[in-house]
Amino acid sequence: MTETKFRALAGATLVAFLVLATVPYMYLVSNFGYDDILREPVATILAAFHAGGTSLVFAWFGFSLAAFFFVFAALAISRWLQAATGNPHRFTTLFGVASALFQTVGLARWVFVVPPLAAAHADPAASDASKAAIEAVFQAVHQYGGVAIGEHLGQLTLLVWTAGIAIAFLRMPGL
């Protein structure tokens, strides 16, 4: 493939990523109050999640898949830069791929961990002690999977990728 074709592929992949991420994100904003709801008490978050039902889980699944799709965007941009400059930019690409994986893991908690927690919390037979335990588990998973892995590691590696790509663009002939 030529540099022009790699550039077109990189652009198309980025546009696809943006659409794939925006559609579920807007659904989550409109139907779950994301991300403002994350500042609410855990019981409120779990109740809202449970009320959202299957469509909310599918939205989170789509959002996590969009984060994973960023792997392809990072690889496409790397191939474009390699075709344009001769440098494969492996270090920078590694951080883009890592960012996608960290953010996918962080978002996947809403698909695999939160649904059973929300259902158990909404169970009328659940005792106050059970609800307190469920809330503690949610908080632990949320802080570790969401805040530590998804947000901090995901955003930190995205920052390194973005800086590396910006430097590569500045060194690219004709840009």
PDB file of C-alpha atoms in Angstrom:
ATOM      1  CA  MET A   1       0.000   0.000   0.000  1.00  0.00           C
ATOM      2  CA  THR A   2       1.104   3.525  -0.643  1.00  0.00           C
ATOM      3  CA  GLU A   3       1.459   6.277   1.921  1.00  0.00           C
ATOM      4  CA  THR A   4      -1.718   7.894   0.572  1.00  0.00           C
ATOM      5  CA  LYS A   5      -3.704   4.689   1.053  1.00  0.00           C
ATOM      6  CA  PHE A   6      -2.362   4.255   4.576  1.00  0.00           C
ATOM      7  CA  ARG A   7      -3.311   7.869   5.338  1.00  0.00           C
ATOM      8  CA  ALA A   8      -6.848   7.240   4.048  1.00  0.00           C
ATOM      9  CA  LEU A   9      -7.071   4.029   6.087  1.00  0.00           C
ATOM     10  CA  ALA A  10      -5.886   5.850   9.219  1.00  0.00           C
ATOM     11  CA  GLY A  11      -8.427   8.617   8.679  1.00  0.00           C
ATOM     12  CA  ALA A  12     -11.275   6.181   8.045  1.00  0.00           C
ATOM     13  CA  THR A  13     -10.328   4.144  11.112  1.00  0.00           C
ATOM     14  CA  LEU A  14     -10.280   7.259  13.300  1.00  0.00           C
ATOM     15  CA  VAL A  15     -13.668   8.386  12.000  1.00  0.00           C
ATOM     16  CA  ALA A  16     -15.086   4.893  12.585  1.00  0.00           C
ATOM     17  CA  PHE A  17     -13.675   4.915  16.117  1.00  0.00           C
ATOM     18  CA  LEU A  18     -15.265   8.292  16.837  1.00  0.00           C
ATOM     19  CA  VAL A  19     -18.670   7.150  15.597  1.00  0.00           C
ATOM     20  CA  LEU A  20     -18.428   3.823  17.445  1.00  0.00           C
ATOM     21  CA  ALA A  21     -17.540   5.625  20.678  1.00  0.00           C
ATOM     22  CA  THR A  22     -19.981   8.531  20.353  1.00  0.00           C
ATOM     23  CA  VAL A  23     -23.162   6.557  19.738  1.00  0.00           C
ATOM     24  CA  PRO A  24     -23.079   4.459  22.942  1.00  0.00           C
ATOM     25  CA  TYR A  25     -21.635   7.363  24.915  1.00  0.00           C
ATOM     26  CA  MET A  26     -24.566   9.595  23.955  1.00  0.00           C
ATOM     27  CA  TYR A  27     -26.973   6.798  24.874  1.00  0.00           C
ATOM     28  CA  LEU A  28     -25.306   6.497  28.285  1.00  0.00           C
ATOM     29  CA  VAL A  29     -25.488  10.262  28.811  1.00  0.00           C
ATOM     30  CA  SER A  30     -29.164  10.377  27.836  1.00  0.00           C
ATOM     31  CA  ASN A  31     -30.393   7.211  29.533  1.00  0.00           C
ATOM     32  CA  PHE A  32     -28.074   6.709  32.498  1.00  0.00           C
ATOM     33  CA  GLY A  33     -26.903  10.214  33.328  1.00  0.00           C
ATOM     34  CA  TYR A  34     -23.304   9.208  32.634  1.00  0.00           C
ATOM     35  CA  ASP A  35     -20.865  10.401  33.834  1.00  0.00           C
ATOM     36  CA  ASP A  36     -22.589  12.614  36.417  1.00  0.00           C
ATOM     37  CA  ILE A  37     -24.207   9.563  37.981  1.00  0.00           C
ATOM     38  CA  LEU A  38     -20.783   8.356  39.088  1.00  0.00           C
ATOM     39  CA  ARG A  39     -20.800  11.126  41.707  1.00  0.00           C
ATOM     40  CA  GLU A  40     -23.955   9.695  43.285  1.00  0.00           C
ATOM     41  CA  PRO A  41     -24.093   7.189  46.153  1.00  0.00           C
ATOM     42  CA  VAL A  42     -23.456   3.596  45.101  1.00  0.00           C
ATOM     43  CA  ALA A  43     -27.041   2.564  45.888  1.00  0.00           C
ATOM     44  CA  THR A  44     -28.292   5.229  43.452  1.00  0.00           C
ATOM     45  CA  ILE A  45     -25.885   4.067  40.728  1.00  0.00           C
ATOM     46  CA  LEU A  46     -26.909   0.421  41.140  1.00  0.00           C
ATOM     47  CA  ALA A  47     -30.626   1.277  41.125  1.00  0.00           C
ATOM     48  CA  ALA A  48     -30.270   3.378  37.966  1.00  0.00           C
ATOM     49  CA  PHE A  49     -28.229   0.673  36.295  1.00  0.00           C
ATOM     50  CA  HIS A  50     -30.777  -2.002  37.176  1.00  0.00           C
ATOM     51  CA  ALA A  51     -33.602   0.213  35.884  1.00  0.00           C
ATOM     52  CA  GLY A  52     -31.726   0.651  32.590  1.00  0.00           C
ATOM     53  CA  GLY A  53     -32.035  -3.047  31.808  1.00  0.00           C
ATOM     54  CA  THR A  54     -30.524  -4.924  28.922  1.00  0.00           C
ATOM     55  CA  SER A  55     -30.307  -1.913  26.608  1.00  0.00           C
ATOM     56  CA  LEU A  56     -27.995  -0.206  29.102  1.00  0.00           C
ATOM     57  CA  VAL A  57     -25.744  -3.278  29.242  1.00  0.00           C
ATOM     58  CA  PHE A  58     -25.630  -3.317  25.430  1.00  0.00           C
ATOM     59  CA  ALA A  59     -24.679   0.367  25.415  1.00  0.00           C
ATOM     60  CA  TRP A  60     -21.803  -0.345  27.819  1.00  0.00           C
ATOM     61  CA  PHE A  61     -20.801  -3.314  25.644  1.00  0.00           C
ATOM     62  CA  GLY A  62     -20.752  -1.061  22.582  1.00  0.00           C
ATOM     63  CA  PHE A  63     -18.732   1.554  24.446  1.00  0.00           C
ATOM     64  CA  SER A  64     -16.187  -1.047  25.542  1.00  0.00           C
ATOM     65  CA  LEU A  65     -15.954  -2.412  21.983  1.00  0.00           C
ATOM     66  CA  ALA A  66     -15.338   1.117  20.736  1.00  0.00           C
ATOM     67  CA  ALA A  67     -12.470   1.443  23.205  1.00  0.00           C
ATOM     68  CA  PHE A  68     -11.068  -1.840  21.888  1.00  0.00           C
ATOM     69  CA  PHE A  69     -11.477  -0.605  18.294  1.00  0.00           C
ATOM     70  CA  PHE A  70      -8.924   2.080  19.120  1.00  0.00           C
ATOM     71  CA  VAL A  71      -6.322  -0.699  18.767  1.00  0.00           C
ATOM     72  CA  PHE A  72      -7.009  -0.628  15.025  1.00  0.00           C
ATOM     73  CA  ALA A  73      -6.838   3.166  14.895  1.00  0.00           C
ATOM     74  CA  ALA A  74      -3.450   3.163  16.639  1.00  0.00           C
ATOM     75  CA  LEU A  75      -2.155   0.463  14.289  1.00  0.00           C
ATOM     76  CA  ALA A  76      -3.490   2.243  11.182  1.00  0.00           C
ATOM     77  CA  ILE A  77      -1.843   5.511  12.203  1.00  0.00           C
ATOM     78  CA  SER A  78       1.383   3.638  12.891  1.00  0.00           C
ATOM     79  CA  ARG A  79       1.316   2.094   9.418  1.00  0.00           C
ATOM     80  CA  TRP A  80       0.677   5.518   7.867  1.00  0.00           C
ATOM     81  CA  LEU A  81       3.585   7.053   9.767  1.00  0.00           C
ATOM     82  CA  GLN A  82       5.811   4.138   8.825  1.00  0.00           C
ATOM     83  CA  ALA A  83       4.907   4.538   5.151  1.00  0.00           C
ATOM     84  CA  ALA A  84       5.502   8.298   5.330  1.00  0.00           C
ATOM     85  CA  THR A  85       8.681   8.365   7.404  1.00  0.00           C
ATOM     86  CA  GLY A  86      10.169   4.871   7.302  1.00  0.00           C
ATOM     87  CA  ASN A  87       9.995   4.713  11.107  1.00  0.00           C
ATOM     88  CA  PRO A  88       7.590   2.075  12.522  1.00  0.00           C
ATOM     89  CA  HIS A  89       7.011   4.074  15.746  1.00  0.00           C
ATOM     90  CA  ARG A  90       6.710   0.841  17.741  1.00  0.00           C
ATOM     91  CA  PHE A  91       7.075   2.510  21.146  1.00  0.00           C
ATOM     92  CA  THR A  92       4.309   4.998  20.446  1.00  0.00           C
ATOM     93  CA  THR A  93       2.070   2.331  18.911  1.00  0.00           C
ATOM     94  CA  LEU A  94       2.535   0.131  21.963  1.00  0.00           C
ATOM     95  CA  PHE A  95       1.137   2.918  24.145  1.00  0.00           C
ATOM     96  CA  GLY A  96      -1.864   3.403  21.843  1.00  0.00           C
ATOM     97  CA  VAL A  97      -2.667  -0.305  21.958  1.00  0.00           C
ATOM     98  CA  ALA A  98      -2.148  -0.407  25.743  1.00  0.00           C
ATOM     99  CA  SER A  99      -4.490   2.557  26.157  1.00  0.00           C
ATOM    100  CA  ALA A 100      -7.203   0.791  24.182  1.00  0.00           C
ATOM    101  CA  LEU A 101      -6.825  -2.367  26.240  1.00  0.00           C
ATOM    102  CA  PHE A 102      -6.796  -0.568  29.592  1.00  0.00           C
ATOM    103  CA  GLN A 103      -9.887   1.425  28.693  1.00  0.00           C
ATOM    104  CA  THR A 104     -11.650  -1.684  27.377  1.00  0.00           C
ATOM    105  CA  VAL A 105     -11.017  -3.489  30.667  1.00  0.00           C
ATOM    106  CA  GLY A 106     -12.226  -0.482  32.633  1.00  0.00           C
ATOM    107  CA  LEU A 107     -15.450  -0.216  30.652  1.00  0.00           C
ATOM    108  CA  ALA A 108     -16.091  -3.971  30.561  1.00  0.00           C
ATOM    109  CA  ARG A 109     -16.887  -3.964  34.276  1.00  0.00           C
ATOM    110  CA  TRP A 110     -20.255  -2.451  33.359  1.00  0.00           C
ATOM    111  CA  VAL A 111     -20.972  -5.475  31.154  1.00  0.00           C
ATOM    112  CA  PHE A 112     -19.678  -8.353  33.256  1.00  0.00           C
ATOM    113  CA  VAL A 113     -19.565  -7.253  36.905  1.00  0.00           C
ATOM    114  CA  VAL A 114     -22.162  -4.536  37.475  1.00  0.00           C
ATOM    115  CA  PRO A 115     -25.276  -6.328  36.087  1.00  0.00           C
ATOM    116  CA  PRO A 116     -25.291  -9.129  38.681  1.00  0.00           C
ATOM    117  CA  LEU A 117     -24.391  -6.673  41.441  1.00  0.00           C
ATOM    118  CA  ALA A 118     -27.243  -4.348  40.447  1.00  0.00           C
ATOM    119  CA  ALA A 119     -29.691  -7.260  40.215  1.00  0.00           C
ATOM    120  CA  ALA A 120     -28.679  -8.600  43.629  1.00  0.00           C
ATOM    121  CA  HIS A 121     -28.914  -5.105  45.131  1.00  0.00           C
ATOM    122  CA  ALA A 122     -32.417  -4.636  43.671  1.00  0.00           C
ATOM    123  CA  ASP A 123     -33.637  -7.994  45.002  1.00  0.00           C
ATOM    124  CA  PRO A 124     -36.418  -7.252  47.528  1.00  0.00           C
ATOM    125  CA  ALA A 125     -35.210 -10.193  49.634  1.00  0.00           C
ATOM    126  CA  ALA A 126     -31.702  -8.713  49.984  1.00  0.00           C
ATOM    127  CA  SER A 127     -30.881  -7.789  53.555  1.00  0.00           C
ATOM    128  CA  ASP A 128     -29.271  -4.517  54.537  1.00  0.00           C
ATOM    129  CA  ALA A 129     -26.052  -6.424  55.213  1.00  0.00           C
ATOM    130  CA  SER A 130     -26.166  -7.976  51.741  1.00  0.00           C
ATOM    131  CA  LYS A 131     -26.766  -4.594  50.146  1.00  0.00           C
ATOM    132  CA  ALA A 132     -23.864  -3.102  52.096  1.00  0.00           C
ATOM    133  CA  ALA A 133     -21.602  -5.950  50.918  1.00  0.00           C
ATOM    134  CA  ILE A 134     -22.740  -5.481  47.308  1.00  0.00           C
ATOM    135  CA  GLU A 135     -22.058  -1.755  47.537  1.00  0.00           C
ATOM    136  CA  ALA A 136     -18.569  -2.456  48.905  1.00  0.00           C
ATOM    137  CA  VAL A 137     -17.833  -4.868  46.051  1.00  0.00           C
ATOM    138  CA  PHE A 138     -19.113  -2.349  43.508  1.00  0.00           C
ATOM    139  CA  GLN A 139     -16.961   0.387  45.016  1.00  0.00           C
ATOM    140  CA  ALA A 140     -13.859  -1.825  44.958  1.00  0.00           C
ATOM    141  CA  VAL A 141     -14.411  -2.901  41.350  1.00  0.00           C
ATOM    142  CA  HIS A 142     -15.278   0.638  40.321  1.00  0.00           C
ATOM    143  CA  GLN A 143     -12.149   2.123  41.908  1.00  0.00           C
ATOM    144  CA  TYR A 144      -9.805  -0.574  40.654  1.00  0.00           C
ATOM    145  CA  GLY A 145     -11.251  -1.482  37.262  1.00  0.00           C
ATOM    146  CA  GLY A 146     -12.642   1.914  36.381  1.00  0.00           C
ATOM    147  CA  VAL A 147     -10.546   4.545  38.078  1.00  0.00           C
ATOM    148  CA  ALA A 148      -7.158   2.815  38.370  1.00  0.00           C
ATOM    149  CA  ILE A 149      -7.072   0.739  35.180  1.00  0.00           C
ATOM    150  CA  GLY A 150      -9.537   2.357  32.776  1.00  0.00           C
ATOM    151  CA  GLU A 151      -9.122   5.995  33.640  1.00  0.00           C
ATOM    152  CA  HIS A 152      -5.628   6.391  35.031  1.00  0.00           C
ATOM    153  CA  LEU A 153      -3.658   3.779  33.087  1.00  0.00           C
ATOM    154  CA  GLY A 154      -5.856   4.180  30.013  1.00  0.00           C
ATOM    155  CA  GLN A 155      -5.542   7.952  29.949  1.00  0.00           C
ATOM    156  CA  LEU A 156      -1.849   7.984  30.891  1.00  0.00           C
ATOM    157  CA  THR A 157      -0.958   5.633  28.050  1.00  0.00           C
ATOM    158  CA  LEU A 158      -3.215   7.654  25.713  1.00  0.00           C
ATOM    159  CA  LEU A 159      -1.291  10.774  26.723  1.00  0.00           C
ATOM    160  CA  VAL A 160       2.029   9.125  25.861  1.00  0.00           C
ATOM    161  CA  TRP A 161       0.586   7.870  22.540  1.00  0.00           C
ATOM    162  CA  THR A 162      -0.789  11.316  21.682  1.00  0.00           C
ATOM    163  CA  ALA A 163       2.531  13.001  22.476  1.00  0.00           C
ATOM    164  CA  GLY A 164       4.413  10.430  20.396  1.00  0.00           C
ATOM    165  CA  ILE A 165       2.063  10.857  17.454  1.00  0.00           C
ATOM    166  CA  ALA A 166       2.264  14.659  17.712  1.00  0.00           C
ATOM    167  CA  ILE A 167       6.063  14.517  17.657  1.00  0.00           C
ATOM    168  CA  ALA A 168       5.984  12.147  14.685  1.00  0.00           C
ATOM    169  CA  PHE A 169       3.623  14.493  12.821  1.00  0.00           C
ATOM    170  CA  LEU A 170       5.842  17.485  13.540  1.00  0.00           C
ATOM    171  CA  ARG A 171       8.806  15.612  12.068  1.00  0.00           C
ATOM    172  CA  MET A 172       6.848  14.393   9.076  1.00  0.00           C
ATOM    173  CA  PRO A 173       7.816  15.993   5.773  1.00  0.00           C
ATOM    174  CA  GLY A 174       5.116  18.294   4.430  1.00  0.00           C
ATOM    175  CA  LEU A 175       3.134  18.690   7.661  1.00  0.00           C
TER     176      LEU A 175
END
